[in-house]
């Protein structure tokens, strides 16, 4: 059983990569729970028929006032996706009102109370979490002690590495909860870029690059077509091949291969290049 948490800066490719990972694990016969923890609530778009699902925050407003907490069931919170994938989206408050991190914490507490984060019959749980906000809510999957393998998506851009360095700080803080940094995924914007800079960054953090993923128009086309993920729609594409390789590597990483990360303080980060 694997609890995989995909972190990274907004727009870096977390939802695309995590939805394709969930698809691959489901196609291999695993029972998968896919949890979108980004107020954008688009993580499960490619996994369900019919577009955006009702979010946890929407369900919360609808169900939790009307019923006793004890009466809320897993079936109330989970949307059945394609390939048998169980889907949940945290959602978030209206922009400018309230705290999205709090919504994520509430959702995780509800899933935990229902026993879905420990057993619940899943072989893999994939969490897709926004990582450029330094807020306890977004660190909730780490804090609550069920997260296991952390994967950070980066690109060759400085701010993507900055967000990754911050996420590594959270992983370090919560490492006593059993979370560990499985590695980085380099989702490249420019296929010609010198990869040594990301490799050096990984070495400074004391981690590895699990996979380099190329920019691929198949991703854009799948996103517009919406009915399927890239690995289903274009299984021979460069993106699909890299994500297949990534999926196997994530499962194979062992805790004992993953030292506690050694992120830089902000000053050192900017001086490192
Ligand atoms: P995040 O979840 O991190 O905010 P998304 O997965 O939504 O990021 O990706 C942001 C945008 O970049 C999307 O429009 C997606 O289609 C595109 N994208 C991500 N990775 C790739 C890639 N390897 N090749 C082409 N387009 C990509
Ligand atoms: Mg996303």
PDB file of C-alpha atoms and ligand atoms in Angstrom:
ATOM      1  CA  UNK A   1       0.000   0.000   0.000  1.00  0.00           C
ATOM      2  CA  UNK A   2       1.364   3.430  -0.912  1.00  0.00           C
ATOM      3  CA  UNK A   3       0.360   6.904   0.206  1.00  0.00           C
ATOM      4  CA  UNK A   4       1.861   9.239  -2.361  1.00  0.00           C
ATOM      5  CA  UNK A   5       1.733  13.016  -1.972  1.00  0.00           C
ATOM      6  CA  UNK A   6       2.544  15.117  -5.020  1.00  0.00           C
ATOM      7  CA  UNK A   7       3.609  18.647  -4.093  1.00  0.00           C
ATOM      8  CA  UNK A   8       4.869  21.567  -6.166  1.00  0.00           C
ATOM      9  CA  UNK A   9       4.356  25.140  -7.210  1.00  0.00           C
ATOM     10  CA  UNK A  10       1.041  26.116  -8.839  1.00  0.00           C
ATOM     11  CA  UNK A  11       0.953  25.368 -12.568  1.00  0.00           C
ATOM     12  CA  UNK A  12       3.967  23.056 -12.451  1.00  0.00           C
ATOM     13  CA  UNK A  13       2.074  19.924 -13.544  1.00  0.00           C
ATOM     14  CA  UNK A  14       1.013  18.275 -10.256  1.00  0.00           C
ATOM     15  CA  UNK A  15      -2.578  17.552 -11.264  1.00  0.00           C
ATOM     16  CA  UNK A  16      -1.603  16.323 -14.712  1.00  0.00           C
ATOM     17  CA  UNK A  17       1.055  14.009 -13.334  1.00  0.00           C
ATOM     18  CA  UNK A  18      -0.924  12.781 -10.319  1.00  0.00           C
ATOM     19  CA  UNK A  19      -4.076  12.020 -12.361  1.00  0.00           C
ATOM     20  CA  UNK A  20      -1.949  10.027 -14.803  1.00  0.00           C
ATOM     21  CA  UNK A  21      -0.261   8.175 -11.913  1.00  0.00           C
ATOM     22  CA  UNK A  22      -3.668   7.253 -10.453  1.00  0.00           C
ATOM     23  CA  UNK A  23      -4.801   6.061 -13.878  1.00  0.00           C
ATOM     24  CA  UNK A  24      -1.730   3.873 -14.330  1.00  0.00           C
ATOM     25  CA  UNK A  25      -2.060   2.340 -10.869  1.00  0.00           C
ATOM     26  CA  UNK A  26      -5.756   1.632 -11.529  1.00  0.00           C
ATOM     27  CA  UNK A  27      -4.971   0.117 -14.940  1.00  0.00           C
ATOM     28  CA  UNK A  28      -2.528  -2.201 -13.152  1.00  0.00           C
ATOM     29  CA  UNK A  29      -5.422  -3.439 -11.027  1.00  0.00           C
ATOM     30  CA  UNK A  30      -4.841  -1.384  -7.897  1.00  0.00           C
ATOM     31  CA  UNK A  31      -7.672   0.147  -5.904  1.00  0.00           C
ATOM     32  CA  UNK A  32      -6.903   3.881  -5.918  1.00  0.00           C
ATOM     33  CA  UNK A  33      -8.099   6.880  -3.889  1.00  0.00           C
ATOM     34  CA  UNK A  34      -7.272  10.171  -5.623  1.00  0.00           C
ATOM     35  CA  UNK A  35      -7.482  13.264  -3.406  1.00  0.00           C
ATOM     36  CA  UNK A  36      -7.232  16.764  -4.901  1.00  0.00           C
ATOM     37  CA  UNK A  37      -5.975  19.183  -2.205  1.00  0.00           C
ATOM     38  CA  UNK A  38      -5.873  22.349  -4.298  1.00  0.00           C
ATOM     39  CA  UNK A  39      -8.670  24.934  -4.093  1.00  0.00           C
ATOM     40  CA  UNK A  40      -8.607  24.856  -7.919  1.00  0.00           C
ATOM     41  CA  UNK A  41     -10.403  21.445  -7.611  1.00  0.00           C
ATOM     42  CA  UNK A  42      -9.401  20.282 -11.107  1.00  0.00           C
ATOM     43  CA  UNK A  43      -7.280  17.290 -10.111  1.00  0.00           C
ATOM     44  CA  UNK A  44      -9.969  14.707 -10.822  1.00  0.00           C
ATOM     45  CA  UNK A  45     -11.255  16.284 -14.073  1.00  0.00           C
ATOM     46  CA  UNK A  46      -9.691  13.566 -16.226  1.00  0.00           C
ATOM     47  CA  UNK A  47     -10.702  10.772 -13.852  1.00  0.00           C
ATOM     48  CA  UNK A  48     -14.463  11.197 -13.808  1.00  0.00           C
ATOM     49  CA  UNK A  49     -17.050  11.494 -16.522  1.00  0.00           C
ATOM     50  CA  UNK A  50     -18.838  14.784 -16.563  1.00  0.00           C
ATOM     51  CA  UNK A  51     -16.414  17.465 -15.437  1.00  0.00           C
ATOM     52  CA  UNK A  52     -15.945  19.068 -12.044  1.00  0.00           C
ATOM     53  CA  UNK A  53     -17.216  17.029  -9.111  1.00  0.00           C
ATOM     54  CA  UNK A  54     -18.876  18.393  -6.017  1.00  0.00           C
ATOM     55  CA  UNK A  55     -16.055  19.333  -3.644  1.00  0.00           C
ATOM     56  CA  UNK A  56     -15.673  18.418  -0.010  1.00  0.00           C
ATOM     57  CA  UNK A  57     -16.261  22.056   0.939  1.00  0.00           C
ATOM     58  CA  UNK A  58     -19.531  22.084  -1.011  1.00  0.00           C
ATOM     59  CA  UNK A  59     -20.584  18.806   0.585  1.00  0.00           C
ATOM     60  CA  UNK A  60     -19.576  20.182   3.955  1.00  0.00           C
ATOM     61  CA  UNK A  61     -21.907  23.138   3.548  1.00  0.00           C
ATOM     62  CA  UNK A  62     -24.696  20.846   2.344  1.00  0.00           C
ATOM     63  CA  UNK A  63     -24.365  17.823   4.652  1.00  0.00           C
ATOM     64  CA  UNK A  64     -22.652  18.764   7.871  1.00  0.00           C
ATOM     65  CA  UNK A  65     -25.249  21.275   8.999  1.00  0.00           C
ATOM     66  CA  UNK A  66     -28.109  18.982   8.073  1.00  0.00           C
ATOM     67  CA  UNK A  67     -26.800  15.733   9.577  1.00  0.00           C
ATOM     68  CA  UNK A  68     -24.961  14.479  12.594  1.00  0.00           C
ATOM     69  CA  UNK A  69     -21.271  13.988  11.788  1.00  0.00           C
ATOM     70  CA  UNK A  70     -21.675  10.341  12.727  1.00  0.00           C
ATOM     71  CA  UNK A  71     -24.197   9.871   9.925  1.00  0.00           C
ATOM     72  CA  UNK A  72     -21.851  11.009   7.146  1.00  0.00           C
ATOM     73  CA  UNK A  73     -20.575   7.978   5.265  1.00  0.00           C
ATOM     74  CA  UNK A  74     -17.713   7.325   2.867  1.00  0.00           C
ATOM     75  CA  UNK A  75     -20.281   7.146   0.077  1.00  0.00           C
ATOM     76  CA  UNK A  76     -21.265  10.746   0.847  1.00  0.00           C
ATOM     77  CA  UNK A  77     -17.714  12.027   0.391  1.00  0.00           C
ATOM     78  CA  UNK A  78     -16.380   9.896  -2.442  1.00  0.00           C
ATOM     79  CA  UNK A  79     -17.200  10.254  -6.121  1.00  0.00           C
ATOM     80  CA  UNK A  80     -16.750   7.082  -8.141  1.00  0.00           C
ATOM     81  CA  UNK A  81     -14.414   7.791 -11.033  1.00  0.00           C
ATOM     82  CA  UNK A  82     -13.526   5.823 -14.117  1.00  0.00           C
ATOM     83  CA  UNK A  83     -11.386   2.664 -13.772  1.00  0.00           C
ATOM     84  CA  UNK A  84     -12.731   2.209 -10.227  1.00  0.00           C
ATOM     85  CA  UNK A  85     -10.812   5.241  -8.948  1.00  0.00           C
ATOM     86  CA  UNK A  86     -12.389   6.839  -5.872  1.00  0.00           C
ATOM     87  CA  UNK A  87     -12.152  10.630  -6.113  1.00  0.00           C
ATOM     88  CA  UNK A  88     -12.323  13.488  -3.609  1.00  0.00           C
ATOM     89  CA  UNK A  89     -11.646  17.190  -4.165  1.00  0.00           C
ATOM     90  CA  UNK A  90     -11.107  19.445  -1.163  1.00  0.00           C
ATOM     91  CA  UNK A  91     -12.216  22.581  -2.983  1.00  0.00           C
ATOM     92  CA  UNK A  92     -11.976  25.870  -1.179  1.00  0.00           C
ATOM     93  CA  UNK A  93     -13.761  29.000  -0.114  1.00  0.00           C
ATOM     94  CA  UNK A  94     -14.822  31.766  -2.490  1.00  0.00           C
ATOM     95  CA  UNK A  95     -11.700  33.706  -3.486  1.00  0.00           C
ATOM     96  CA  UNK A  96     -10.938  36.347  -0.887  1.00  0.00           C
ATOM     97  CA  UNK A  97     -13.038  34.702   1.822  1.00  0.00           C
ATOM     98  CA  UNK A  98     -11.851  32.131   4.339  1.00  0.00           C
ATOM     99  CA  UNK A  99      -8.887  29.797   4.349  1.00  0.00           C
ATOM    100  CA  UNK A 100      -8.301  27.020   1.814  1.00  0.00           C
ATOM    101  CA  UNK A 101      -5.793  25.294   4.061  1.00  0.00           C
ATOM    102  CA  UNK A 102      -8.474  24.913   6.723  1.00  0.00           C
ATOM    103  CA  UNK A 103     -10.712  23.200   4.166  1.00  0.00           C
ATOM    104  CA  UNK A 104      -7.988  20.682   3.410  1.00  0.00           C
ATOM    105  CA  UNK A 105      -7.527  19.958   7.113  1.00  0.00           C
ATOM    106  CA  UNK A 106     -11.296  19.485   7.549  1.00  0.00           C
ATOM    107  CA  UNK A 107     -11.463  17.123   4.590  1.00  0.00           C
ATOM    108  CA  UNK A 108      -8.543  15.024   5.820  1.00  0.00           C
ATOM    109  CA  UNK A 109     -10.091  14.819   9.286  1.00  0.00           C
ATOM    110  CA  UNK A 110     -13.362  13.603   7.751  1.00  0.00           C
ATOM    111  CA  UNK A 111     -11.565  10.985   5.610  1.00  0.00           C
ATOM    112  CA  UNK A 112      -9.528   9.919   8.629  1.00  0.00           C
ATOM    113  CA  UNK A 113     -12.641   9.566  10.832  1.00  0.00           C
ATOM    114  CA  UNK A 114     -14.143   7.312   8.174  1.00  0.00           C
ATOM    115  CA  UNK A 115     -11.006   5.145   8.190  1.00  0.00           C
ATOM    116  CA  UNK A 116     -10.239   5.904   4.556  1.00  0.00           C
ATOM    117  CA  UNK A 117      -6.687   7.093   5.135  1.00  0.00           C
ATOM    118  CA  UNK A 118      -5.415   4.018   6.920  1.00  0.00           C
ATOM    119  CA  UNK A 119      -7.023   1.009   5.283  1.00  0.00           C
ATOM    120  CA  UNK A 120     -10.308   1.553   3.454  1.00  0.00           C
ATOM    121  CA  UNK A 121      -9.351  -1.162   0.995  1.00  0.00           C
ATOM    122  CA  UNK A 122      -6.955   0.997  -1.035  1.00  0.00           C
ATOM    123  CA  UNK A 123      -3.698  -0.147  -2.585  1.00  0.00           C
ATOM    124  CA  UNK A 124      -2.645   3.397  -3.424  1.00  0.00           C
ATOM    125  CA  UNK A 125      -3.704   6.863  -2.381  1.00  0.00           C
ATOM    126  CA  UNK A 126      -2.530   9.790  -4.450  1.00  0.00           C
ATOM    127  CA  UNK A 127      -2.764  13.299  -2.960  1.00  0.00           C
ATOM    128  CA  UNK A 128      -2.318  16.311  -5.233  1.00  0.00           C
ATOM    129  CA  UNK A 129      -1.330  19.276  -3.035  1.00  0.00           C
ATOM    130  CA  UNK A 130      -0.592  22.893  -3.834  1.00  0.00           C
ATOM    131  CA  UNK A 131       2.860  23.746  -2.525  1.00  0.00           C
ATOM    132  CA  UNK A 132       3.622  27.414  -2.941  1.00  0.00           C
ATOM    133  CA  UNK A 133       1.748  28.524   0.153  1.00  0.00           C
ATOM    134  CA  UNK A 134       3.676  28.248   3.389  1.00  0.00           C
ATOM    135  CA  UNK A 135       0.589  27.440   5.450  1.00  0.00           C
ATOM    136  CA  UNK A 136      -0.130  24.640   7.885  1.00  0.00           C
ATOM    137  CA  UNK A 137      -3.270  23.641   5.970  1.00  0.00           C
ATOM    138  CA  UNK A 138      -1.312  22.643   2.913  1.00  0.00           C
ATOM    139  CA  UNK A 139       1.124  20.747   5.126  1.00  0.00           C
ATOM    140  CA  UNK A 140      -1.799  18.850   6.713  1.00  0.00           C
ATOM    141  CA  UNK A 141      -1.116  15.647   4.739  1.00  0.00           C
ATOM    142  CA  UNK A 142       2.364  15.651   6.270  1.00  0.00           C
ATOM    143  CA  UNK A 143       1.285  16.664   9.747  1.00  0.00           C
ATOM    144  CA  UNK A 144      -1.491  14.145  10.129  1.00  0.00           C
ATOM    145  CA  UNK A 145       0.867  11.216   9.877  1.00  0.00           C
ATOM    146  CA  UNK A 146      -0.596   9.172   7.047  1.00  0.00           C
ATOM    147  CA  UNK A 147       1.428  10.632   4.187  1.00  0.00           C
ATOM    148  CA  UNK A 148       4.324   8.466   3.197  1.00  0.00           C
ATOM    149  CA  UNK A 149       6.099   9.167  -0.067  1.00  0.00           C
ATOM    150  CA  UNK A 150       6.509  12.792  -0.981  1.00  0.00           C
ATOM    151  CA  UNK A 151       7.172  13.621  -4.607  1.00  0.00           C
ATOM    152  CA  UNK A 152       7.950  17.237  -5.526  1.00  0.00           C
ATOM    153  CA  UNK A 153       7.329  18.400  -9.087  1.00  0.00           C
ATOM    154  CA  UNK A 154       9.756  21.069 -10.300  1.00  0.00           C
ATOM    155  CA  UNK A 155      10.792  22.621 -13.578  1.00  0.00           C
ATOM    156  CA  UNK A 156      14.039  24.296 -14.545  1.00  0.00           C
ATOM    157  CA  UNK A 157      12.651  27.659 -13.326  1.00  0.00           C
ATOM    158  CA  UNK A 158      13.993  29.347 -10.207  1.00  0.00           C
ATOM    159  CA  UNK A 159      10.602  29.826  -8.497  1.00  0.00           C
ATOM    160  CA  UNK A 160       9.710  26.172  -9.003  1.00  0.00           C
ATOM    161  CA  UNK A 161      12.939  25.268  -7.222  1.00  0.00           C
ATOM    162  CA  UNK A 162      12.203  27.856  -4.525  1.00  0.00           C
ATOM    163  CA  UNK A 163       8.803  26.247  -3.827  1.00  0.00           C
ATOM    164  CA  UNK A 164      10.445  22.811  -3.805  1.00  0.00           C
ATOM    165  CA  UNK A 165      13.038  23.995  -1.295  1.00  0.00           C
ATOM    166  CA  UNK A 166      10.205  25.222   0.959  1.00  0.00           C
ATOM    167  CA  UNK A 167       8.302  21.951   0.616  1.00  0.00           C
ATOM    168  CA  UNK A 168      11.505  20.096   1.549  1.00  0.00           C
ATOM    169  CA  UNK A 169      11.544  22.198   4.739  1.00  0.00           C
ATOM    170  CA  UNK A 170       8.053  20.902   5.607  1.00  0.00           C
ATOM    171  CA  UNK A 171       9.113  17.330   4.858  1.00  0.00           C
ATOM    172  CA  UNK A 172      12.092  17.783   7.169  1.00  0.00           C
ATOM    173  CA  UNK A 173       9.866  19.259   9.901  1.00  0.00           C
ATOM    174  CA  UNK A 174       7.421  16.343   9.754  1.00  0.00           C
ATOM    175  CA  UNK A 175       9.908  13.551   9.050  1.00  0.00           C
ATOM    176  CA  UNK A 176       9.287  12.155  12.532  1.00  0.00           C
ATOM    177  CA  UNK A 177       5.717  11.412  11.335  1.00  0.00           C
ATOM    178  CA  UNK A 178       7.107   8.904   8.859  1.00  0.00           C
ATOM    179  CA  UNK A 179       7.026  11.078   5.738  1.00  0.00           C
ATOM    180  CA  UNK A 180      10.006  10.952   3.427  1.00  0.00           C
ATOM    181  CA  UNK A 181      11.077  12.662   0.242  1.00  0.00           C
ATOM    182  CA  UNK A 182      10.967  10.004  -2.469  1.00  0.00           C
ATOM    183  CA  UNK A 183      12.437  12.442  -5.013  1.00  0.00           C
ATOM    184  CA  UNK A 184      11.870  15.223  -7.498  1.00  0.00           C
ATOM    185  CA  UNK A 185      10.067  15.045 -10.819  1.00  0.00           C
ATOM    186  CA  UNK A 186      11.510  17.442 -13.368  1.00  0.00           C
ATOM    187  CA  UNK A 187       8.604  18.456 -15.596  1.00  0.00           C
ATOM    188  CA  UNK A 188      10.640  20.453 -18.092  1.00  0.00           C
ATOM    189  CA  UNK A 189       9.318  23.531 -19.859  1.00  0.00           C
ATOM    190  CA  UNK A 190      12.292  23.602 -22.229  1.00  0.00           C
ATOM    191  CA  UNK A 191      13.503  20.232 -23.475  1.00  0.00           C
ATOM    192  CA  UNK A 192      16.889  21.705 -24.447  1.00  0.00           C
ATOM    193  CA  UNK A 193      17.650  23.122 -21.013  1.00  0.00           C
ATOM    194  CA  UNK A 194      20.859  22.193 -19.221  1.00  0.00           C
ATOM    195  CA  UNK A 195      19.691  19.585 -16.692  1.00  0.00           C
ATOM    196  CA  UNK A 196      22.729  19.966 -14.445  1.00  0.00           C
ATOM    197  CA  UNK A 197      21.162  22.806 -12.473  1.00  0.00           C
ATOM    198  CA  UNK A 198      18.208  20.631 -11.359  1.00  0.00           C
ATOM    199  CA  UNK A 199      20.604  17.769 -10.706  1.00  0.00           C
ATOM    200  CA  UNK A 200      22.709  19.990  -8.468  1.00  0.00           C
ATOM    201  CA  UNK A 201      19.578  21.182  -6.652  1.00  0.00           C
ATOM    202  CA  UNK A 202      18.571  17.558  -6.003  1.00  0.00           C
ATOM    203  CA  UNK A 203      22.071  16.804  -4.699  1.00  0.00           C
ATOM    204  CA  UNK A 204      21.938  19.797  -2.316  1.00  0.00           C
ATOM    205  CA  UNK A 205      18.585  18.573  -0.938  1.00  0.00           C
ATOM    206  CA  UNK A 206      20.032  15.077  -0.580  1.00  0.00           C
ATOM    207  CA  UNK A 207      17.430  13.562  -2.884  1.00  0.00           C
ATOM    208  CA  UNK A 208      17.155  12.176  -6.401  1.00  0.00           C
ATOM    209  CA  UNK A 209      15.420  13.074  -9.644  1.00  0.00           C
ATOM    210  CA  UNK A 210      12.961  10.267 -10.215  1.00  0.00           C
ATOM    211  CA  UNK A 211      12.155  11.282 -13.785  1.00  0.00           C
ATOM    212  CA  UNK A 212      12.605  13.986 -16.389  1.00  0.00           C
ATOM    213  CA  UNK A 213       9.287  14.593 -18.135  1.00  0.00           C
ATOM    214  CA  UNK A 214       9.321  16.363 -21.505  1.00  0.00           C
ATOM    215  CA  UNK A 215       6.948  19.092 -22.628  1.00  0.00           C
ATOM    216  CA  UNK A 216       4.467  17.236 -24.823  1.00  0.00           C
ATOM    217  CA  UNK A 217       1.512  18.564 -26.853  1.00  0.00           C
ATOM    218  CA  UNK A 218      -0.339  15.309 -26.025  1.00  0.00           C
ATOM    219  CA  UNK A 219      -0.878  16.767 -22.545  1.00  0.00           C
ATOM    220  CA  UNK A 220      -2.601  19.859 -23.891  1.00  0.00           C
ATOM    221  CA  UNK A 221      -4.770  17.818 -26.248  1.00  0.00           C
ATOM    222  CA  UNK A 222      -5.875  15.438 -23.477  1.00  0.00           C
ATOM    223  CA  UNK A 223      -6.669  18.397 -21.258  1.00  0.00           C
ATOM    224  CA  UNK A 224      -8.922  19.993 -23.894  1.00  0.00           C
ATOM    225  CA  UNK A 225     -10.566  16.683 -24.846  1.00  0.00           C
ATOM    226  CA  UNK A 226     -11.136  16.075 -21.101  1.00  0.00           C
ATOM    227  CA  UNK A 227     -12.577  12.615 -21.351  1.00  0.00           C
ATOM    228  CA  UNK A 228      -9.334  10.723 -20.660  1.00  0.00           C
ATOM    229  CA  UNK A 229      -5.866  11.077 -19.187  1.00  0.00           C
ATOM    230  CA  UNK A 230      -2.772  11.175 -21.414  1.00  0.00           C
ATOM    231  CA  UNK A 231      -1.693   7.623 -20.575  1.00  0.00           C
ATOM    232  CA  UNK A 232      -5.041   6.343 -21.862  1.00  0.00           C
ATOM    233  CA  UNK A 233      -5.436   8.722 -24.787  1.00  0.00           C
ATOM    234  CA  UNK A 234      -1.857   8.753 -26.069  1.00  0.00           C
ATOM    235  CA  UNK A 235      -0.115   5.790 -24.411  1.00  0.00           C
ATOM    236  CA  UNK A 236       2.825   5.963 -26.815  1.00  0.00           C
ATOM    237  CA  UNK A 237       3.480   9.671 -26.270  1.00  0.00           C
ATOM    238  CA  UNK A 238       6.728  10.817 -24.680  1.00  0.00           C
ATOM    239  CA  UNK A 239       4.780  12.106 -21.662  1.00  0.00           C
ATOM    240  CA  UNK A 240       3.000   8.771 -21.132  1.00  0.00           C
ATOM    241  CA  UNK A 241       6.277   6.837 -21.366  1.00  0.00           C
ATOM    242  CA  UNK A 242       7.942   9.057 -18.757  1.00  0.00           C
ATOM    243  CA  UNK A 243       4.985   8.897 -16.374  1.00  0.00           C
ATOM    244  CA  UNK A 244       4.884   5.088 -16.681  1.00  0.00           C
ATOM    245  CA  UNK A 245       8.528   4.952 -15.716  1.00  0.00           C
ATOM    246  CA  UNK A 246       7.866   7.420 -12.877  1.00  0.00           C
ATOM    247  CA  UNK A 247       4.916   5.373 -11.556  1.00  0.00           C
ATOM    248  CA  UNK A 248       7.068   2.264 -11.210  1.00  0.00           C
ATOM    249  CA  UNK A 249       9.924   4.183  -9.595  1.00  0.00           C
ATOM    250  CA  UNK A 250       7.644   5.781  -6.994  1.00  0.00           C
ATOM    251  CA  UNK A 251       6.361   2.352  -5.946  1.00  0.00           C
ATOM    252  CA  UNK A 252       9.895   0.983  -5.765  1.00  0.00           C
ATOM    253  CA  UNK A 253      11.379   3.737  -3.563  1.00  0.00           C
ATOM    254  CA  UNK A 254      11.948   2.565  -0.002  1.00  0.00           C
ATOM    255  CA  UNK A 255      12.040   4.709   3.099  1.00  0.00           C
ATOM    256  CA  UNK A 256      15.554   3.458   3.831  1.00  0.00           C
ATOM    257  CA  UNK A 257      16.756   4.987   0.514  1.00  0.00           C
ATOM    258  CA  UNK A 258      15.503   8.437   1.506  1.00  0.00           C
ATOM    259  CA  UNK A 259      17.515  10.509   3.961  1.00  0.00           C
ATOM    260  CA  UNK A 260      15.864  13.504   5.636  1.00  0.00           C
ATOM    261  CA  UNK A 261      16.177  16.348   3.089  1.00  0.00           C
ATOM    262  CA  UNK A 262      18.624  19.186   3.647  1.00  0.00           C
ATOM    263  CA  UNK A 263      16.861  22.309   2.289  1.00  0.00           C
ATOM    264  CA  UNK A 264      18.663  25.647   2.101  1.00  0.00           C
ATOM    265  CA  UNK A 265      17.756  28.774   4.027  1.00  0.00           C
ATOM    266  CA  UNK A 266      16.421  31.512   1.759  1.00  0.00           C
ATOM    267  CA  UNK A 267      19.674  33.472   1.550  1.00  0.00           C
ATOM    268  CA  UNK A 268      21.670  30.405   0.598  1.00  0.00           C
ATOM    269  CA  UNK A 269      18.987  29.443  -1.906  1.00  0.00           C
ATOM    270  CA  UNK A 270      19.387  32.682  -3.865  1.00  0.00           C
ATOM    271  CA  UNK A 271      23.181  32.566  -3.645  1.00  0.00           C
ATOM    272  CA  UNK A 272      23.340  28.935  -4.794  1.00  0.00           C
ATOM    273  CA  UNK A 273      23.140  29.592  -8.516  1.00  0.00           C
TER     274      UNK A 273
HETATM  275  P1  LIG B   1      -0.705  22.163 -11.253  1.00  0.00           P
HETATM  276  O1  LIG B   1      -1.649  21.089 -10.882  1.00  0.00           O
HETATM  277  O2  LIG B   1       0.656  21.974 -10.670  1.00  0.00           O
HETATM  278  O3  LIG B   1      -1.223  23.534 -10.967  1.00  0.00           O
HETATM  279  P2  LIG B   1      -1.329  21.372 -13.963  1.00  0.00           P
HETATM  280  O4  LIG B   1      -1.140  19.890 -13.909  1.00  0.00           O
HETATM  281  O5  LIG B   1      -2.712  21.911 -13.941  1.00  0.00           O
HETATM  282  O6  LIG B   1      -0.454  22.089 -12.839  1.00  0.00           O
HETATM  283  O7  LIG B   1      -0.547  21.881 -15.270  1.00  0.00           O
HETATM  284  C1  LIG B   1      -0.542  23.238 -15.642  1.00  0.00           C
HETATM  285  C2  LIG B   1      -0.650  23.336 -17.161  1.00  0.00           C
HETATM  286  O8  LIG B   1       0.549  22.851 -17.764  1.00  0.00           O
HETATM  287  C3  LIG B   1      -1.800  22.535 -17.714  1.00  0.00           C
HETATM  288  O9  LIG B   1      -2.450  23.285 -18.715  1.00  0.00           O
HETATM  289  C4  LIG B   1      -1.112  21.284 -18.286  1.00  0.00           C
HETATM  290  O10 LIG B   1      -1.792  20.772 -19.395  1.00  0.00           O
HETATM  291  C5  LIG B   1       0.248  21.827 -18.699  1.00  0.00           C
HETATM  292  N1  LIG B   1       1.314  20.809 -18.619  1.00  0.00           N
HETATM  293  C6  LIG B   1       1.788  20.234 -17.484  1.00  0.00           C
HETATM  294  N2  LIG B   1       2.782  19.364 -17.769  1.00  0.00           N
HETATM  295  C7  LIG B   1       2.939  19.386 -19.111  1.00  0.00           C
HETATM  296  C8  LIG B   1       3.819  18.702 -20.036  1.00  0.00           C
HETATM  297  N3  LIG B   1       4.754  17.848 -19.615  1.00  0.00           N
HETATM  298  N4  LIG B   1       3.684  18.973 -21.355  1.00  0.00           N
HETATM  299  C9  LIG B   1       2.754  19.856 -21.786  1.00  0.00           C
HETATM  300  N5  LIG B   1       1.903  20.530 -20.992  1.00  0.00           N
HETATM  301  C10 LIG B   1       1.991  20.311 -19.656  1.00  0.00           C
HETATM  302 MG1  LIG B   2      -3.471  21.311  -9.925  1.00  0.00          MG
END
